[in-house]
Structure formats: C-alpha cells, structure tokens
CSV table of C-alpha atoms in Angstrom, one decimal:
chain,number,residue,atom,x,y,z
X,1,UNK,CA,12.4,-48.8,-3.2
X,2,UNK,CA,15.1,-46.1,-2.8
X,3,UNK,CA,18.0,-47.0,-4.7
X,4,UNK,CA,21.3,-46.0,-3.6
X,5,UNK,CA,23.5,-47.1,-6.6
X,6,UNK,CA,23.6,-47.2,-10.1
X,7,UNK,CA,24.9,-49.7,-12.3
X,8,UNK,CA,26.4,-47.4,-15.6
X,9,UNK,CA,26.7,-49.9,-19.0
X,10,UNK,CA,28.3,-48.8,-21.9
X,11,UNK,CA,28.7,-50.5,-25.6
X,12,UNK,CA,31.5,-48.9,-27.6
X,13,UNK,CA,33.9,-48.7,-25.2
X,14,UNK,CA,34.1,-52.1,-25.1
X,15,UNK,CA,35.4,-52.8,-28.1
X,16,UNK,CA,38.3,-50.7,-27.5
X,17,UNK,CA,40.9,-53.4,-26.6
X,18,UNK,CA,44.2,-52.7,-24.7
X,19,UNK,CA,43.1,-49.1,-24.6
X,20,UNK,CA,39.6,-49.2,-23.0
X,21,UNK,CA,40.7,-48.2,-19.7
X,22,UNK,CA,41.2,-45.1,-21.0
X,23,UNK,CA,38.0,-44.7,-22.4
X,24,UNK,CA,36.5,-45.8,-19.6
X,25,UNK,CA,38.5,-43.0,-17.2
X,26,UNK,CA,37.1,-40.2,-19.7
X,27,UNK,CA,33.6,-41.9,-19.2
X,28,UNK,CA,34.0,-41.5,-15.4
X,29,UNK,CA,34.9,-38.1,-15.8
X,30,UNK,CA,32.5,-37.0,-17.8
X,31,UNK,CA,30.4,-38.8,-15.0
X,32,UNK,CA,31.7,-36.7,-12.6
X,33,UNK,CA,31.0,-33.4,-14.5
X,34,UNK,CA,27.3,-34.2,-15.2
X,35,UNK,CA,26.5,-35.0,-11.2
X,36,UNK,CA,28.3,-32.0,-10.2
X,37,UNK,CA,25.3,-30.3,-11.2
X,38,UNK,CA,22.6,-32.1,-9.3
X,39,UNK,CA,22.0,-32.2,-5.3
X,40,UNK,CA,23.3,-34.8,-3.3
X,41,UNK,CA,27.3,-36.4,-3.2
X,42,UNK,CA,28.1,-39.5,-4.9
X,43,UNK,CA,31.6,-42.0,-5.5
X,44,UNK,CA,32.2,-43.1,-9.0
X,45,UNK,CA,34.2,-46.4,-9.4
X,46,UNK,CA,34.7,-49.1,-11.5
X,47,UNK,CA,34.9,-53.1,-11.8
X,48,UNK,CA,36.3,-54.9,-14.1
X,49,UNK,CA,34.1,-53.7,-17.0
X,50,UNK,CA,31.1,-52.2,-14.5
X,51,UNK,CA,30.8,-48.2,-13.5
X,52,UNK,CA,29.1,-47.9,-10.6
X,53,UNK,CA,27.9,-44.6,-9.2
X,54,UNK,CA,27.4,-44.9,-5.2
X,55,UNK,CA,25.0,-41.4,-3.9
X,56,UNK,CA,26.7,-41.2,-0.1
X,57,UNK,CA,24.0,-39.0,0.6
X,58,UNK,CA,20.0,-37.8,-0.5
X,59,UNK,CA,19.3,-37.5,-3.5
X,60,UNK,CA,16.6,-36.8,-6.4
X,61,UNK,CA,16.5,-39.5,-8.5
X,62,UNK,CA,14.7,-38.2,-11.3
X,63,UNK,CA,17.2,-35.5,-11.6
X,64,UNK,CA,20.2,-37.6,-11.9
X,65,UNK,CA,18.8,-39.9,-14.5
X,66,UNK,CA,18.1,-37.3,-16.3
X,67,UNK,CA,21.9,-35.9,-15.8
X,68,UNK,CA,23.4,-39.0,-16.4
X,69,UNK,CA,21.1,-39.8,-19.8
X,70,UNK,CA,23.0,-36.5,-21.3
X,71,UNK,CA,26.3,-38.2,-20.9
X,72,UNK,CA,27.3,-39.4,-24.1
X,73,UNK,CA,29.2,-43.2,-23.5
X,74,UNK,CA,26.5,-44.3,-21.6
X,75,UNK,CA,24.1,-47.3,-23.5
X,76,UNK,CA,22.0,-48.1,-20.0
X,77,UNK,CA,21.4,-46.7,-16.7
X,78,UNK,CA,20.7,-49.3,-13.9
X,79,UNK,CA,18.9,-48.6,-10.6
X,80,UNK,CA,20.8,-51.4,-8.8
X,81,UNK,CA,20.7,-53.1,-5.2
X,82,UNK,CA,24.3,-53.7,-4.1
X,83,UNK,CA,24.6,-55.8,-0.8
X,84,UNK,CA,27.7,-57.5,1.3
X,85,UNK,CA,25.1,-60.6,1.9
X,86,UNK,CA,26.2,-63.7,0.0
X,87,UNK,CA,25.1,-66.0,2.0
X,88,UNK,CA,22.8,-67.9,-0.2
X,89,UNK,CA,19.8,-68.5,2.4
X,90,UNK,CA,19.6,-64.8,2.8
X,91,UNK,CA,20.3,-63.9,-0.5
X,92,UNK,CA,17.4,-66.0,-1.3
X,93,UNK,CA,15.5,-63.7,0.8
X,94,UNK,CA,16.7,-60.3,-0.2
X,95,UNK,CA,15.6,-60.9,-4.0
X,96,UNK,CA,12.3,-61.8,-2.8
X,97,UNK,CA,11.7,-58.4,-1.1
X,98,UNK,CA,13.5,-56.4,-4.5
X,99,UNK,CA,11.0,-58.0,-6.5
X,100,UNK,CA,7.9,-57.1,-3.5
X,101,UNK,CA,9.0,-53.5,-3.1
X,102,UNK,CA,9.8,-52.5,-7.1
X,103,UNK,CA,6.8,-54.2,-8.9
X,104,UNK,CA,4.1,-53.1,-7.2
X,105,UNK,CA,1.7,-55.4,-9.9
X,106,UNK,CA,2.9,-58.7,-9.7
X,107,UNK,CA,1.0,-60.0,-12.2
X,108,UNK,CA,4.4,-60.2,-15.0
X,109,UNK,CA,6.5,-63.2,-16.4
X,110,UNK,CA,10.3,-62.7,-15.7
X,111,UNK,CA,13.5,-64.9,-15.7
X,112,UNK,CA,16.2,-64.8,-13.5
X,113,UNK,CA,20.0,-64.0,-15.4
X,114,UNK,CA,22.7,-64.9,-12.4
X,115,UNK,CA,26.5,-64.2,-12.8
X,116,UNK,CA,29.3,-65.2,-11.0
X,117,UNK,CA,31.9,-63.4,-11.6
X,118,UNK,CA,33.3,-64.6,-8.2
X,119,UNK,CA,34.4,-68.2,-9.2
X,120,UNK,CA,34.8,-69.2,-5.6
X,121,UNK,CA,31.0,-68.6,-4.6
X,122,UNK,CA,30.1,-72.3,-4.0
X,123,UNK,CA,26.7,-72.0,-6.0
X,124,UNK,CA,26.6,-72.2,-10.1
X,125,UNK,CA,24.7,-69.5,-12.3
X,126,UNK,CA,22.5,-72.3,-13.4
X,127,UNK,CA,20.9,-73.4,-10.0
X,128,UNK,CA,21.2,-69.7,-8.8
X,129,UNK,CA,18.8,-69.0,-11.7
X,130,UNK,CA,16.5,-72.3,-10.5
X,131,UNK,CA,16.3,-71.4,-7.2
X,132,UNK,CA,16.0,-67.5,-7.4
X,133,UNK,CA,13.4,-68.2,-9.4
X,134,UNK,CA,11.8,-70.9,-6.9
X,135,UNK,CA,11.5,-68.5,-4.9
X,136,UNK,CA,10.5,-65.7,-5.9
X,137,UNK,CA,6.9,-67.8,-8.2
X,138,UNK,CA,6.6,-68.9,-4.4
X,139,UNK,CA,6.7,-65.9,-2.6
X,140,UNK,CA,4.6,-64.0,-5.8
X,141,UNK,CA,2.3,-66.7,-7.0
X,142,UNK,CA,0.6,-64.0,-9.7
X,143,UNK,CA,4.1,-64.3,-11.3
X,144,UNK,CA,5.0,-66.4,-14.0
X,145,UNK,CA,8.4,-67.8,-15.8
X,146,UNK,CA,9.2,-66.9,-19.3
X,147,UNK,CA,13.1,-67.7,-20.2
X,148,UNK,CA,12.2,-66.2,-24.4
X,149,UNK,CA,10.7,-62.9,-23.9
X,150,UNK,CA,10.3,-62.2,-20.0
X,151,UNK,CA,8.3,-58.4,-19.5
X,152,UNK,CA,11.0,-58.7,-16.1
X,153,UNK,CA,14.5,-59.7,-16.8
X,154,UNK,CA,16.4,-60.2,-13.1
X,155,UNK,CA,20.2,-60.2,-13.1
X,156,UNK,CA,21.8,-61.3,-10.4
X,157,UNK,CA,26.0,-61.1,-10.7
X,158,UNK,CA,27.9,-62.0,-8.1
X,159,UNK,CA,31.4,-59.9,-7.4
X,160,UNK,CA,33.1,-58.4,-4.8
X,161,UNK,CA,29.3,-57.4,-3.9
X,162,UNK,CA,26.1,-58.7,-5.6
X,163,UNK,CA,24.7,-56.2,-7.8
X,164,UNK,CA,20.8,-56.8,-8.1
X,165,UNK,CA,19.2,-54.9,-10.8
X,166,UNK,CA,15.7,-55.4,-13.6
X,167,UNK,CA,15.4,-51.9,-14.5
X,168,UNK,CA,17.4,-51.1,-17.4
X,169,UNK,CA,17.5,-46.9,-18.8
X,170,UNK,CA,18.5,-46.0,-21.4
X,171,UNK,CA,21.5,-43.4,-22.2
X,172,UNK,CA,22.1,-41.2,-25.2
X,173,UNK,CA,25.5,-44.1,-27.1
X,174,UNK,CA,28.3,-42.8,-28.3
X,175,UNK,CA,31.6,-41.7,-26.7
X,176,UNK,CA,32.9,-40.0,-23.9
X,177,UNK,CA,33.1,-36.1,-25.1
X,178,UNK,CA,37.2,-35.3,-25.1
X,179,UNK,CA,38.0,-39.1,-26.6
X,180,UNK,CA,38.2,-37.8,-30.5
X,181,UNK,CA,39.9,-34.7,-30.3
X,182,UNK,CA,38.4,-30.5,-30.6
X,183,UNK,CA,36.3,-29.3,-33.6
X,184,UNK,CA,34.5,-26.0,-34.0
X,185,UNK,CA,31.0,-25.7,-34.7
X,186,UNK,CA,29.7,-23.0,-37.0
X,187,UNK,CA,26.7,-22.1,-35.3
X,188,UNK,CA,23.7,-20.0,-35.9
X,189,UNK,CA,20.6,-19.6,-34.6
X,190,UNK,CA,18.4,-22.0,-37.2
X,191,UNK,CA,17.6,-25.3,-35.6
X,192,UNK,CA,20.4,-27.2,-37.7
X,193,UNK,CA,23.6,-26.3,-36.6
X,194,UNK,CA,22.8,-27.0,-32.7
X,195,UNK,CA,22.0,-30.7,-33.9
X,196,UNK,CA,25.2,-30.8,-35.6
X,197,UNK,CA,26.8,-30.2,-32.8
X,198,UNK,CA,25.4,-32.6,-30.5
X,199,UNK,CA,25.9,-35.4,-32.9
X,200,UNK,CA,29.5,-34.6,-33.8
X,201,UNK,CA,29.8,-34.4,-29.6
X,202,UNK,CA,28.2,-38.1,-29.3
X,203,UNK,CA,31.5,-39.0,-31.5
X,204,UNK,CA,33.5,-38.1,-28.1
X,205,UNK,CA,34.4,-34.6,-29.7
X,206,UNK,CA,34.8,-31.1,-27.6
X,207,UNK,CA,33.0,-28.7,-29.2
X,208,UNK,CA,34.2,-25.2,-29.6
X,209,UNK,CA,31.7,-22.5,-31.6
X,210,UNK,CA,31.6,-19.6,-33.9
X,211,UNK,CA,28.8,-17.5,-34.4
X,212,UNK,CA,29.0,-14.3,-37.0
X,213,UNK,CA,26.8,-11.2,-35.6
X,214,UNK,CA,25.7,-8.4,-38.0
X,215,UNK,CA,24.9,-5.4,-35.8
X,216,UNK,CA,22.9,-3.0,-36.2
X,217,UNK,CA,21.2,-5.3,-38.5
X,218,UNK,CA,20.7,-8.3,-36.3
X,219,UNK,CA,19.6,-7.5,-32.5
X,220,UNK,CA,21.1,-8.2,-29.3
X,221,UNK,CA,18.5,-10.5,-28.7
X,222,UNK,CA,19.3,-12.9,-31.8
X,223,UNK,CA,22.6,-12.8,-30.6
X,224,UNK,CA,21.3,-13.9,-27.2
X,225,UNK,CA,19.4,-16.6,-28.7
X,226,UNK,CA,22.8,-18.6,-30.5
X,227,UNK,CA,24.0,-18.3,-26.5
X,228,UNK,CA,21.0,-20.2,-25.2
X,229,UNK,CA,21.9,-22.7,-28.0
X,230,UNK,CA,24.9,-23.2,-26.7
X,231,UNK,CA,24.1,-23.9,-23.3
X,232,UNK,CA,21.5,-26.5,-24.6
X,233,UNK,CA,23.8,-27.7,-26.2
X,234,UNK,CA,26.5,-28.0,-23.4
X,235,UNK,CA,24.5,-29.8,-21.6
X,236,UNK,CA,25.6,-32.9,-23.8
X,237,UNK,CA,28.8,-31.7,-24.9
X,238,UNK,CA,30.5,-30.0,-21.9
X,239,UNK,CA,30.8,-26.1,-21.5
X,240,UNK,CA,31.3,-24.4,-24.9
X,241,UNK,CA,33.3,-21.4,-25.8
X,242,UNK,CA,31.4,-19.5,-28.5
X,243,UNK,CA,33.2,-16.8,-30.0
X,244,UNK,CA,30.7,-14.0,-31.5
X,245,UNK,CA,32.5,-12.3,-34.7
X,246,UNK,CA,31.4,-8.6,-36.0
X,247,UNK,CA,30.4,-9.5,-39.9
X,248,UNK,CA,29.0,-6.7,-40.5
X,249,UNK,CA,31.5,-5.0,-41.8
X,250,UNK,CA,32.8,-7.5,-44.2
X,251,UNK,CA,28.7,-8.5,-45.5
X,252,UNK,CA,28.8,-4.7,-46.1
X,253,UNK,CA,32.1,-4.7,-48.1
X,254,UNK,CA,31.0,-7.9,-50.5
X,255,UNK,CA,27.5,-7.0,-50.6
X,256,UNK,CA,29.1,-3.6,-52.2
X,257,UNK,CA,31.8,-5.7,-54.4
X,258,UNK,CA,30.1,-8.9,-55.4
X,259,UNK,CA,27.1,-9.8,-58.0
X,260,UNK,CA,24.2,-10.2,-55.6
X,261,UNK,CA,23.0,-13.7,-57.2
X,262,UNK,CA,26.8,-15.0,-55.5
X,263,UNK,CA,26.4,-13.1,-51.9
X,264,UNK,CA,25.4,-16.0,-50.3
X,265,UNK,CA,28.6,-18.5,-51.3
X,266,UNK,CA,31.4,-15.4,-51.2
X,267,UNK,CA,29.6,-15.0,-47.4
X,268,UNK,CA,29.4,-18.2,-46.3
X,269,UNK,CA,33.5,-19.3,-47.5
X,270,UNK,CA,34.3,-16.5,-45.5
X,271,UNK,CA,32.8,-17.4,-42.9
X,272,UNK,CA,34.5,-20.8,-43.2
X,273,UNK,CA,38.0,-18.8,-43.6
X,274,UNK,CA,37.5,-17.3,-40.6
X,275,UNK,CA,36.4,-20.2,-38.5
X,276,UNK,CA,39.3,-22.5,-39.8
X,277,UNK,CA,41.4,-19.2,-38.8
X,278,UNK,CA,39.8,-19.2,-35.1
X,279,UNK,CA,39.7,-23.1,-34.9
X,280,UNK,CA,43.5,-23.7,-35.4
X,281,UNK,CA,44.3,-20.7,-33.0
X,282,UNK,CA,42.2,-23.2,-30.7
X,283,UNK,CA,43.6,-26.1,-31.6
X,284,UNK,CA,40.3,-27.5,-33.0
X,285,UNK,CA,41.4,-30.1,-35.7
X,286,UNK,CA,38.0,-30.1,-37.7
X,287,UNK,CA,34.8,-27.5,-38.8
X,288,UNK,CA,31.3,-28.7,-38.3
X,289,UNK,CA,28.3,-27.3,-40.1
X,290,UNK,CA,24.5,-28.0,-40.3
X,291,UNK,CA,24.6,-28.7,-43.9
X,292,UNK,CA,22.0,-30.7,-45.5
X,293,UNK,CA,21.6,-31.4,-49.1
X,294,UNK,CA,19.6,-29.4,-51.1
X,295,UNK,CA,17.9,-28.1,-48.1
X,296,UNK,CA,18.5,-23.9,-49.3
X,297,UNK,CA,20.3,-22.8,-52.5
X,298,UNK,CA,24.3,-22.9,-50.5
X,299,UNK,CA,23.9,-26.3,-49.9
X,300,UNK,CA,23.5,-28.2,-53.1
X,301,UNK,CA,26.4,-30.1,-53.9
X,302,UNK,CA,27.9,-28.0,-56.4
X,303,UNK,CA,27.8,-25.1,-53.3
X,304,UNK,CA,29.0,-27.2,-50.8
X,305,UNK,CA,32.4,-27.7,-53.5
X,306,UNK,CA,32.9,-24.3,-53.7
X,307,UNK,CA,32.9,-24.0,-50.0
X,308,UNK,CA,34.5,-26.3,-49.3
X,309,UNK,CA,37.5,-24.8,-51.6
X,310,UNK,CA,38.6,-22.4,-48.7
X,311,UNK,CA,39.1,-25.1,-46.1
X,312,UNK,CA,41.8,-26.8,-46.1
X,313,UNK,CA,40.5,-28.9,-42.4
X,314,UNK,CA,38.5,-31.6,-42.6
X,315,UNK,CA,34.7,-30.0,-42.7
X,316,UNK,CA,32.3,-32.4,-40.6
X,317,UNK,CA,28.6,-32.2,-42.0
X,318,UNK,CA,26.8,-34.9,-39.9
X,319,UNK,CA,23.4,-34.1,-41.4
X,320,UNK,CA,24.3,-34.2,-44.6
X,321,UNK,CA,21.7,-36.7,-46.1
X,322,UNK,CA,18.7,-35.6,-43.2
X,323,UNK,CA,15.4,-34.5,-44.5
X,324,UNK,CA,14.0,-31.6,-42.4
X,325,UNK,CA,12.1,-33.6,-40.6
X,326,UNK,CA,14.4,-35.8,-39.4
X,327,UNK,CA,16.6,-33.1,-38.1
X,328,UNK,CA,13.7,-31.1,-36.3
X,329,UNK,CA,13.1,-34.3,-34.4
X,330,UNK,CA,16.3,-34.5,-32.9
X,331,UNK,CA,16.0,-30.4,-32.4
X,332,UNK,CA,12.9,-31.3,-30.2
X,333,UNK,CA,15.1,-33.9,-28.6
X,334,UNK,CA,17.2,-32.3,-26.9
X,335,UNK,CA,15.4,-29.5,-26.1
X,336,UNK,CA,16.9,-26.6,-29.0
X,337,UNK,CA,14.0,-26.7,-30.9
X,338,UNK,CA,11.6,-24.1,-29.0
X,339,UNK,CA,14.3,-21.7,-29.2
X,340,UNK,CA,15.8,-21.8,-32.7
X,341,UNK,CA,12.6,-20.7,-33.5
X,342,UNK,CA,12.4,-18.0,-31.7
X,343,UNK,CA,11.9,-14.7,-34.6
X,344,UNK,CA,15.5,-13.2,-34.1
X,345,UNK,CA,17.2,-13.3,-37.4
X,346,UNK,CA,20.7,-14.3,-37.9
X,347,UNK,CA,23.3,-12.1,-40.4
X,348,UNK,CA,22.7,-15.4,-43.1
X,349,UNK,CA,18.7,-14.1,-43.3
X,350,UNK,CA,19.2,-10.6,-43.7
X,351,UNK,CA,21.6,-10.5,-47.0
X,352,UNK,CA,20.3,-13.2,-48.7
X,353,UNK,CA,20.2,-12.6,-52.6
X,354,UNK,CA,16.5,-12.6,-54.1
X,355,UNK,CA,18.2,-15.5,-56.6
X,356,UNK,CA,20.9,-17.1,-55.2
X,357,UNK,CA,23.7,-18.9,-57.8
X,358,UNK,CA,22.6,-22.7,-57.0
X,359,UNK,CA,25.3,-23.7,-59.4
X,360,UNK,CA,28.2,-21.7,-58.6
X,361,UNK,CA,31.1,-21.6,-61.1
X,362,UNK,CA,34.8,-21.3,-59.1
X,363,UNK,CA,36.2,-19.1,-62.2
X,364,UNK,CA,33.5,-16.5,-61.5
X,365,UNK,CA,33.7,-16.5,-57.9
X,366,UNK,CA,37.5,-16.0,-58.1
X,367,UNK,CA,36.9,-13.4,-60.0
X,368,UNK,CA,34.3,-11.8,-58.0
X,369,UNK,CA,36.6,-12.0,-55.0
X,370,UNK,CA,39.4,-10.5,-56.6
X,371,UNK,CA,37.4,-6.7,-55.9
X,372,UNK,CA,37.7,-7.6,-52.1
X,373,UNK,CA,41.2,-8.1,-52.5
X,374,UNK,CA,41.7,-3.9,-51.4
X,375,UNK,CA,40.5,-4.2,-48.0
X,376,UNK,CA,39.6,-8.1,-47.1
X,377,UNK,CA,42.6,-9.8,-45.2
X,378,UNK,CA,42.5,-6.6,-42.9
X,379,UNK,CA,38.9,-6.7,-42.0
X,380,UNK,CA,38.7,-10.3,-41.4
X,381,UNK,CA,42.1,-9.9,-39.0
X,382,UNK,CA,39.8,-7.9,-37.4
X,383,UNK,CA,36.9,-9.8,-37.1
X,384,UNK,CA,39.4,-12.5,-36.1
X,385,UNK,CA,41.1,-10.5,-33.2
X,386,UNK,CA,37.8,-8.3,-32.0
X,387,UNK,CA,35.9,-12.5,-31.7
X,388,UNK,CA,34.3,-11.8,-27.7
X,389,UNK,CA,34.6,-15.2,-26.3
X,390,UNK,CA,31.2,-16.2,-24.3
X,391,UNK,CA,31.4,-19.4,-22.1
X,392,UNK,CA,28.1,-21.3,-22.2
X,393,UNK,CA,27.4,-23.8,-19.9
C-alpha cells in the first residue's frame, strides 16, 4: 500500500496542559524543516491531539520515515489510510482491503481498537470492534483474534475523517528543538561531545557549538572532522553555528608559564571561560560538555569542580554517569562514531601532560594562573573576536 498520510504521535507534549499548543506548533515547525530536505510536497495539520502529515505529491517512503525519525518530540510515526467514507458497510470493505494490502501473510492474531471522537457517529466503538473484527475473520480465515497480546493492533478512529492504521514506527522521543532555550556545546573531535549535544537537543534545547583549534599542531583535517560531526548532530538538532576558536597562542602561553601537571586543568578552565563569553554574546543560557566522571584526568570530581569554578552559567553534562560503551552505543546510533574515530587529533591531545594532576588544589591553580595575568585577558579577547563561524546543517 502506498500510504499518503502519516499520523504523528507525541508523548511528553501531552502533559503540557494549556501550553500544549505551543509545543505542538514547535513540533509542526520542526517536521516542516525536516521534510524540506526530502523529495515531495507535504501538508502538516493538527486536530485535537493529532498531528497529520499528508503527502500531496510523489515521495520516497523510506526517506520520509528516516527524516521524521530525526525529529525530537515524535514518539510514533503511523502510516495511515485516511478516508472520508463513513457509511459503515463501505467502511468495513475499506478496512478489509487495508488488511489485505498491508499484510501479505495473513497468519497473525489481531485486535480492532475503534475510537469514536465524532460522537454523532451512530455506531458505538464496541459494536465497531465486533463488526470490523468479524469482517476481517470472514475475509481472511487464517487470522484469529487475540484481545490481550495481538500481533496486529488495528486502529480505527472516526473523526472528521476516518483514520485507519496498524503500523507504529518509533520516533526519537524528547521535546521539539527550540522549546527549551539555547546552549553552547564544547565540541571536540572525540566520541563524547557530539553525543552530549544530541542528548541535550533531545530535551528541546537549541544548540550552538564552539571548537578550539590549534594550528599548526592540529591540521585542517582535524577541523573538518569537527565540522562533519556538527553536521551530523544537526540532522537531529537543526542547523548549528560552529565557532572555531584559534587556541594556539593561549595554549603555548599556558605551556610556558604553568606547571605541566596542571596544563590540562588550566587549559580547560580557559576553554570554559571563552566558551561562556561566546555563549553570552549569542544569547545561550548554558554550556554543554561531553564529560563523564573518571574517564580521563580532567574528568575526576575534583577536576570538574575546578573547571566549574570559572563558570557562571550552568554546565550541562548529560554523559556524567555513562561508561564508555554506553556512549559509543549512542554515537553509533546517531551516526557520529565513524567520524569521531578518524585519526586526526584535536588540541587537547597535543598538549596533554605526561602525569596530569587528578585532584587539583584550587589554591595552587590560582597561584599558577597569576603567572598568566600579563597577557591572558588580551589573548582571550583576541581569540573570541577572531573566532570563525561555520554554519553546519
């Protein structure tokens, strides 16, 4: 069957009370954005808790499903037959034909679940269930009814039109992007930070990103790798402005002035300061990192506390309790893993200390940072003002 309609089901949005329409409208907007990238023309509409996607031209079914499965806020995608016919005898024939076209093998158990949103419809839901079930059994004797654990749950909703569907394809869940403000992602070329951006975007947060580049110690390929990761995340989050900060002079200055065992923490602190200022200039309300407790020296609880000290914005760390395999699993799911493991190092790995401190003492860190006072503020300002913005979508 060539489906021309899709019923879009949401989950969390249904709990939003009087504000639900705002989230529905945001979801419709994101669906329109996603479908602009696929071949075909579509109309999106809503009706009392239902969102419909109607194909008004030829389209590629798999391409549409793939696009919708990247729209946060969608819980289920239901390919649907939508008809005007409400004469019950004719409706029975339509339902029987639907089953015949959708299921080549008729050896399955089923249940009919009818809903009469149009209360003027003369046949009640229970009677519809019984009569439609009987019609299916008569047409296809190899089927059988199981009201408890059916293999096929056939939905028939009588509204302005009649919706008939039985296929339910899972969406990504979450909340529509843009319904929960904007945050700045510290994006590197590793596995973790793209996953962190994906997870926060899933909660409805618009994502900007900042990448710290250190030429000539990091190559243009390393930079392109990060651009590619941002583009991959943008398939879910929407377009991402990526701010590329030249961090070379700052790193060399820290390397020259500070104890080498403190390099990782001090560099990280200045990255956070720069990211926060770029976030503030672009109306972002929080920072996002891919840190996970204990994964590396800069991610012990002591190190995270030392990093947090320089920030006034909230720092979101959605991977904080994940182990590496859990993070890898998500990166494979969203398509960033193969790019992340390309062998192009970022600035963090070039200047890593042989024996980094894992329990930094803030008194010592402050003392070391005093050696940077002469130049660091001007260097940070230059790095921020000269950051290159790359639009990633």
